């Protein structure tokens, strides 16, 4: 079943947040150009991008990678993780105060609520490629 454009956008934002948390990162410097370029490059190489045609369209029409990546804010319909872009950093927070990335049931919950049927390894690979490009 196809997921709506809004849910595709939120899934990518929550999914990369999940991958980054699993890579040990809960915040990033808000360097717009570097984040844009790192996300766009990681996205092009990601095996699961075909599941999210709306995000492909958004990026091809010029939406900046930083806004694609951080779309799931506290006010959005994100169930596991969300972004805060209000300061000098891009910060990731969990919706549930007791969510723990080392708890298998919490990880399973996150995978259930993030649309797109991407396995945990898929989100981690997107985050790793993003970080590799960001930290060059």
PDB file of C-alpha atoms in Angstrom:
ATOM      1  CA  UNK A   1       0.000   0.000   0.000  1.00  0.00           C
ATOM      2  CA  UNK A   2       1.340   3.424  -0.953  1.00  0.00           C
ATOM      3  CA  UNK A   3       1.941   5.883   1.844  1.00  0.00           C
ATOM      4  CA  UNK A   4       0.903   9.514   1.591  1.00  0.00           C
ATOM      5  CA  UNK A   5       3.426  12.198   0.687  1.00  0.00           C
ATOM      6  CA  UNK A   6       3.289  13.616   4.210  1.00  0.00           C
ATOM      7  CA  UNK A   7       3.914  10.236   5.784  1.00  0.00           C
ATOM      8  CA  UNK A   8       6.820   9.617   3.373  1.00  0.00           C
ATOM      9  CA  UNK A   9       8.395  12.886   4.449  1.00  0.00           C
ATOM     10  CA  UNK A  10       7.915  12.170   8.144  1.00  0.00           C
ATOM     11  CA  UNK A  11       9.254   8.629   7.717  1.00  0.00           C
ATOM     12  CA  UNK A  12      12.517   9.845   6.216  1.00  0.00           C
ATOM     13  CA  UNK A  13      12.952  12.420   8.949  1.00  0.00           C
ATOM     14  CA  UNK A  14      12.200   9.971  11.758  1.00  0.00           C
ATOM     15  CA  UNK A  15      14.145   7.178  10.088  1.00  0.00           C
ATOM     16  CA  UNK A  16      17.372   9.105   9.678  1.00  0.00           C
ATOM     17  CA  UNK A  17      16.956  10.345  13.249  1.00  0.00           C
ATOM     18  CA  UNK A  18      16.731   6.701  14.351  1.00  0.00           C
ATOM     19  CA  UNK A  19      19.814   5.813  12.332  1.00  0.00           C
ATOM     20  CA  UNK A  20      21.765   8.735  13.764  1.00  0.00           C
ATOM     21  CA  UNK A  21      20.819   7.837  17.337  1.00  0.00           C
ATOM     22  CA  UNK A  22      22.040   4.295  16.685  1.00  0.00           C
ATOM     23  CA  UNK A  23      25.290   5.807  15.385  1.00  0.00           C
ATOM     24  CA  UNK A  24      25.643   7.622  18.713  1.00  0.00           C
ATOM     25  CA  UNK A  25      24.514  11.047  17.503  1.00  0.00           C
ATOM     26  CA  UNK A  26      21.625  12.988  19.036  1.00  0.00           C
ATOM     27  CA  UNK A  27      22.707  16.367  17.724  1.00  0.00           C
ATOM     28  CA  UNK A  28      24.538  17.875  14.781  1.00  0.00           C
ATOM     29  CA  UNK A  29      25.909  21.349  14.145  1.00  0.00           C
ATOM     30  CA  UNK A  30      23.391  23.426  12.188  1.00  0.00           C
ATOM     31  CA  UNK A  31      25.641  24.017   9.195  1.00  0.00           C
ATOM     32  CA  UNK A  32      22.993  24.276   6.511  1.00  0.00           C
ATOM     33  CA  UNK A  33      25.162  23.896   3.428  1.00  0.00           C
ATOM     34  CA  UNK A  34      27.151  20.946   4.781  1.00  0.00           C
ATOM     35  CA  UNK A  35      24.005  19.169   6.001  1.00  0.00           C
ATOM     36  CA  UNK A  36      22.244  19.806   2.656  1.00  0.00           C
ATOM     37  CA  UNK A  37      25.109  18.374   0.648  1.00  0.00           C
ATOM     38  CA  UNK A  38      25.713  15.433   2.986  1.00  0.00           C
ATOM     39  CA  UNK A  39      22.044  14.449   2.999  1.00  0.00           C
ATOM     40  CA  UNK A  40      21.639  14.792  -0.772  1.00  0.00           C
ATOM     41  CA  UNK A  41      24.719  12.651  -1.387  1.00  0.00           C
ATOM     42  CA  UNK A  42      23.665   9.996   1.118  1.00  0.00           C
ATOM     43  CA  UNK A  43      20.144   9.959  -0.325  1.00  0.00           C
ATOM     44  CA  UNK A  44      21.380   9.311  -3.863  1.00  0.00           C
ATOM     45  CA  UNK A  45      23.290   6.231  -2.677  1.00  0.00           C
ATOM     46  CA  UNK A  46      20.571   4.846  -0.392  1.00  0.00           C
ATOM     47  CA  UNK A  47      19.049   1.533  -1.519  1.00  0.00           C
ATOM     48  CA  UNK A  48      15.582   2.310  -0.123  1.00  0.00           C
ATOM     49  CA  UNK A  49      14.996   5.742  -1.665  1.00  0.00           C
ATOM     50  CA  UNK A  50      12.609   4.264  -4.261  1.00  0.00           C
ATOM     51  CA  UNK A  51      10.083   3.646  -1.489  1.00  0.00           C
ATOM     52  CA  UNK A  52       9.789   7.379  -0.953  1.00  0.00           C
ATOM     53  CA  UNK A  53       8.983   8.975  -4.328  1.00  0.00           C
ATOM     54  CA  UNK A  54       7.690  12.172  -2.746  1.00  0.00           C
ATOM     55  CA  UNK A  55      11.043  12.800  -1.095  1.00  0.00           C
ATOM     56  CA  UNK A  56      12.774  12.195  -4.430  1.00  0.00           C
ATOM     57  CA  UNK A  57      10.438  14.777  -5.956  1.00  0.00           C
ATOM     58  CA  UNK A  58      10.983  17.264  -3.127  1.00  0.00           C
ATOM     59  CA  UNK A  59      14.757  17.062  -3.492  1.00  0.00           C
ATOM     60  CA  UNK A  60      14.675  17.251  -7.293  1.00  0.00           C
ATOM     61  CA  UNK A  61      12.499  20.373  -7.068  1.00  0.00           C
ATOM     62  CA  UNK A  62      15.063  22.069  -4.847  1.00  0.00           C
ATOM     63  CA  UNK A  63      13.944  21.405  -1.264  1.00  0.00           C
ATOM     64  CA  UNK A  64      17.040  21.622   0.899  1.00  0.00           C
ATOM     65  CA  UNK A  65      18.285  18.391   2.452  1.00  0.00           C
ATOM     66  CA  UNK A  66      18.370  19.894   5.925  1.00  0.00           C
ATOM     67  CA  UNK A  67      14.599  20.502   5.769  1.00  0.00           C
ATOM     68  CA  UNK A  68      13.920  17.042   4.345  1.00  0.00           C
ATOM     69  CA  UNK A  69      15.963  15.532   7.131  1.00  0.00           C
ATOM     70  CA  UNK A  70      14.441  17.536  10.005  1.00  0.00           C
ATOM     71  CA  UNK A  71      10.807  17.654   8.868  1.00  0.00           C
ATOM     72  CA  UNK A  72       9.497  15.574  11.795  1.00  0.00           C
ATOM     73  CA  UNK A  73       9.426  18.224  14.497  1.00  0.00           C
ATOM     74  CA  UNK A  74       7.691  17.999  17.859  1.00  0.00           C
ATOM     75  CA  UNK A  75       4.465  19.362  16.344  1.00  0.00           C
ATOM     76  CA  UNK A  76       4.377  16.871  13.451  1.00  0.00           C
ATOM     77  CA  UNK A  77       2.805  13.423  13.486  1.00  0.00           C
ATOM     78  CA  UNK A  78       6.015  11.650  14.469  1.00  0.00           C
ATOM     79  CA  UNK A  79       5.603   8.758  16.868  1.00  0.00           C
ATOM     80  CA  UNK A  80       9.106   7.768  17.934  1.00  0.00           C
ATOM     81  CA  UNK A  81      11.631  10.554  17.304  1.00  0.00           C
ATOM     82  CA  UNK A  82      11.524  14.216  16.344  1.00  0.00           C
ATOM     83  CA  UNK A  83      13.902  17.072  15.557  1.00  0.00           C
ATOM     84  CA  UNK A  84      14.418  20.456  17.181  1.00  0.00           C
ATOM     85  CA  UNK A  85      15.971  23.031  14.849  1.00  0.00           C
ATOM     86  CA  UNK A  86      15.475  26.091  17.039  1.00  0.00           C
ATOM     87  CA  UNK A  87      19.064  26.505  18.220  1.00  0.00           C
ATOM     88  CA  UNK A  88      22.527  26.314  16.783  1.00  0.00           C
ATOM     89  CA  UNK A  89      22.242  22.540  16.578  1.00  0.00           C
ATOM     90  CA  UNK A  90      19.922  20.012  14.995  1.00  0.00           C
ATOM     91  CA  UNK A  91      18.807  17.920  17.969  1.00  0.00           C
ATOM     92  CA  UNK A  92      16.958  14.599  18.086  1.00  0.00           C
ATOM     93  CA  UNK A  93      14.495  13.785  20.862  1.00  0.00           C
ATOM     94  CA  UNK A  94      12.347  10.763  21.594  1.00  0.00           C
ATOM     95  CA  UNK A  95       8.603  11.199  21.866  1.00  0.00           C
ATOM     96  CA  UNK A  96       8.456   8.841  24.859  1.00  0.00           C
ATOM     97  CA  UNK A  97      10.551   9.912  27.828  1.00  0.00           C
ATOM     98  CA  UNK A  98      11.607   6.338  28.587  1.00  0.00           C
ATOM     99  CA  UNK A  99      12.566   5.363  25.011  1.00  0.00           C
ATOM    100  CA  UNK A 100      15.962   3.671  24.991  1.00  0.00           C
ATOM    101  CA  UNK A 101      17.877   2.841  21.781  1.00  0.00           C
ATOM    102  CA  UNK A 102      19.476  -0.114  23.561  1.00  0.00           C
ATOM    103  CA  UNK A 103      16.078  -1.680  24.329  1.00  0.00           C
ATOM    104  CA  UNK A 104      15.040  -4.094  21.578  1.00  0.00           C
ATOM    105  CA  UNK A 105      11.330  -3.486  22.171  1.00  0.00           C
ATOM    106  CA  UNK A 106      11.822   0.282  21.831  1.00  0.00           C
ATOM    107  CA  UNK A 107      13.672  -0.227  18.548  1.00  0.00           C
ATOM    108  CA  UNK A 108      10.917  -2.537  17.318  1.00  0.00           C
ATOM    109  CA  UNK A 109       8.340   0.109  18.262  1.00  0.00           C
ATOM    110  CA  UNK A 110      10.227   2.741  16.281  1.00  0.00           C
ATOM    111  CA  UNK A 111      10.416   0.481  13.227  1.00  0.00           C
ATOM    112  CA  UNK A 112       6.667  -0.248  13.475  1.00  0.00           C
ATOM    113  CA  UNK A 113       5.649   3.416  13.561  1.00  0.00           C
ATOM    114  CA  UNK A 114       8.059   4.681  10.893  1.00  0.00           C
ATOM    115  CA  UNK A 115       6.451   4.121   7.492  1.00  0.00           C
ATOM    116  CA  UNK A 116       8.196   2.523   4.537  1.00  0.00           C
ATOM    117  CA  UNK A 117       9.111  -0.941   5.857  1.00  0.00           C
ATOM    118  CA  UNK A 118      12.796  -0.092   5.973  1.00  0.00           C
ATOM    119  CA  UNK A 119      14.810  -2.451   8.191  1.00  0.00           C
ATOM    120  CA  UNK A 120      16.908  -1.057  10.994  1.00  0.00           C
ATOM    121  CA  UNK A 121      20.059  -1.650   8.945  1.00  0.00           C
ATOM    122  CA  UNK A 122      18.607   0.541   6.194  1.00  0.00           C
ATOM    123  CA  UNK A 123      18.181   3.532   8.494  1.00  0.00           C
ATOM    124  CA  UNK A 124      21.636   2.987   9.955  1.00  0.00           C
ATOM    125  CA  UNK A 125      23.191   2.818   6.477  1.00  0.00           C
ATOM    126  CA  UNK A 126      21.552   6.130   5.503  1.00  0.00           C
ATOM    127  CA  UNK A 127      22.809   7.744   8.712  1.00  0.00           C
ATOM    128  CA  UNK A 128      26.324   6.333   8.308  1.00  0.00           C
ATOM    129  CA  UNK A 129      26.616   7.581   4.727  1.00  0.00           C
ATOM    130  CA  UNK A 130      25.272  10.973   5.816  1.00  0.00           C
ATOM    131  CA  UNK A 131      27.805  11.216   8.660  1.00  0.00           C
ATOM    132  CA  UNK A 132      30.642  10.086   6.391  1.00  0.00           C
ATOM    133  CA  UNK A 133      29.836  12.916   3.993  1.00  0.00           C
ATOM    134  CA  UNK A 134      29.180  15.472   6.739  1.00  0.00           C
ATOM    135  CA  UNK A 135      32.445  14.817   8.537  1.00  0.00           C
ATOM    136  CA  UNK A 136      34.763  14.839   5.504  1.00  0.00           C
TER     137      UNK A 136
END
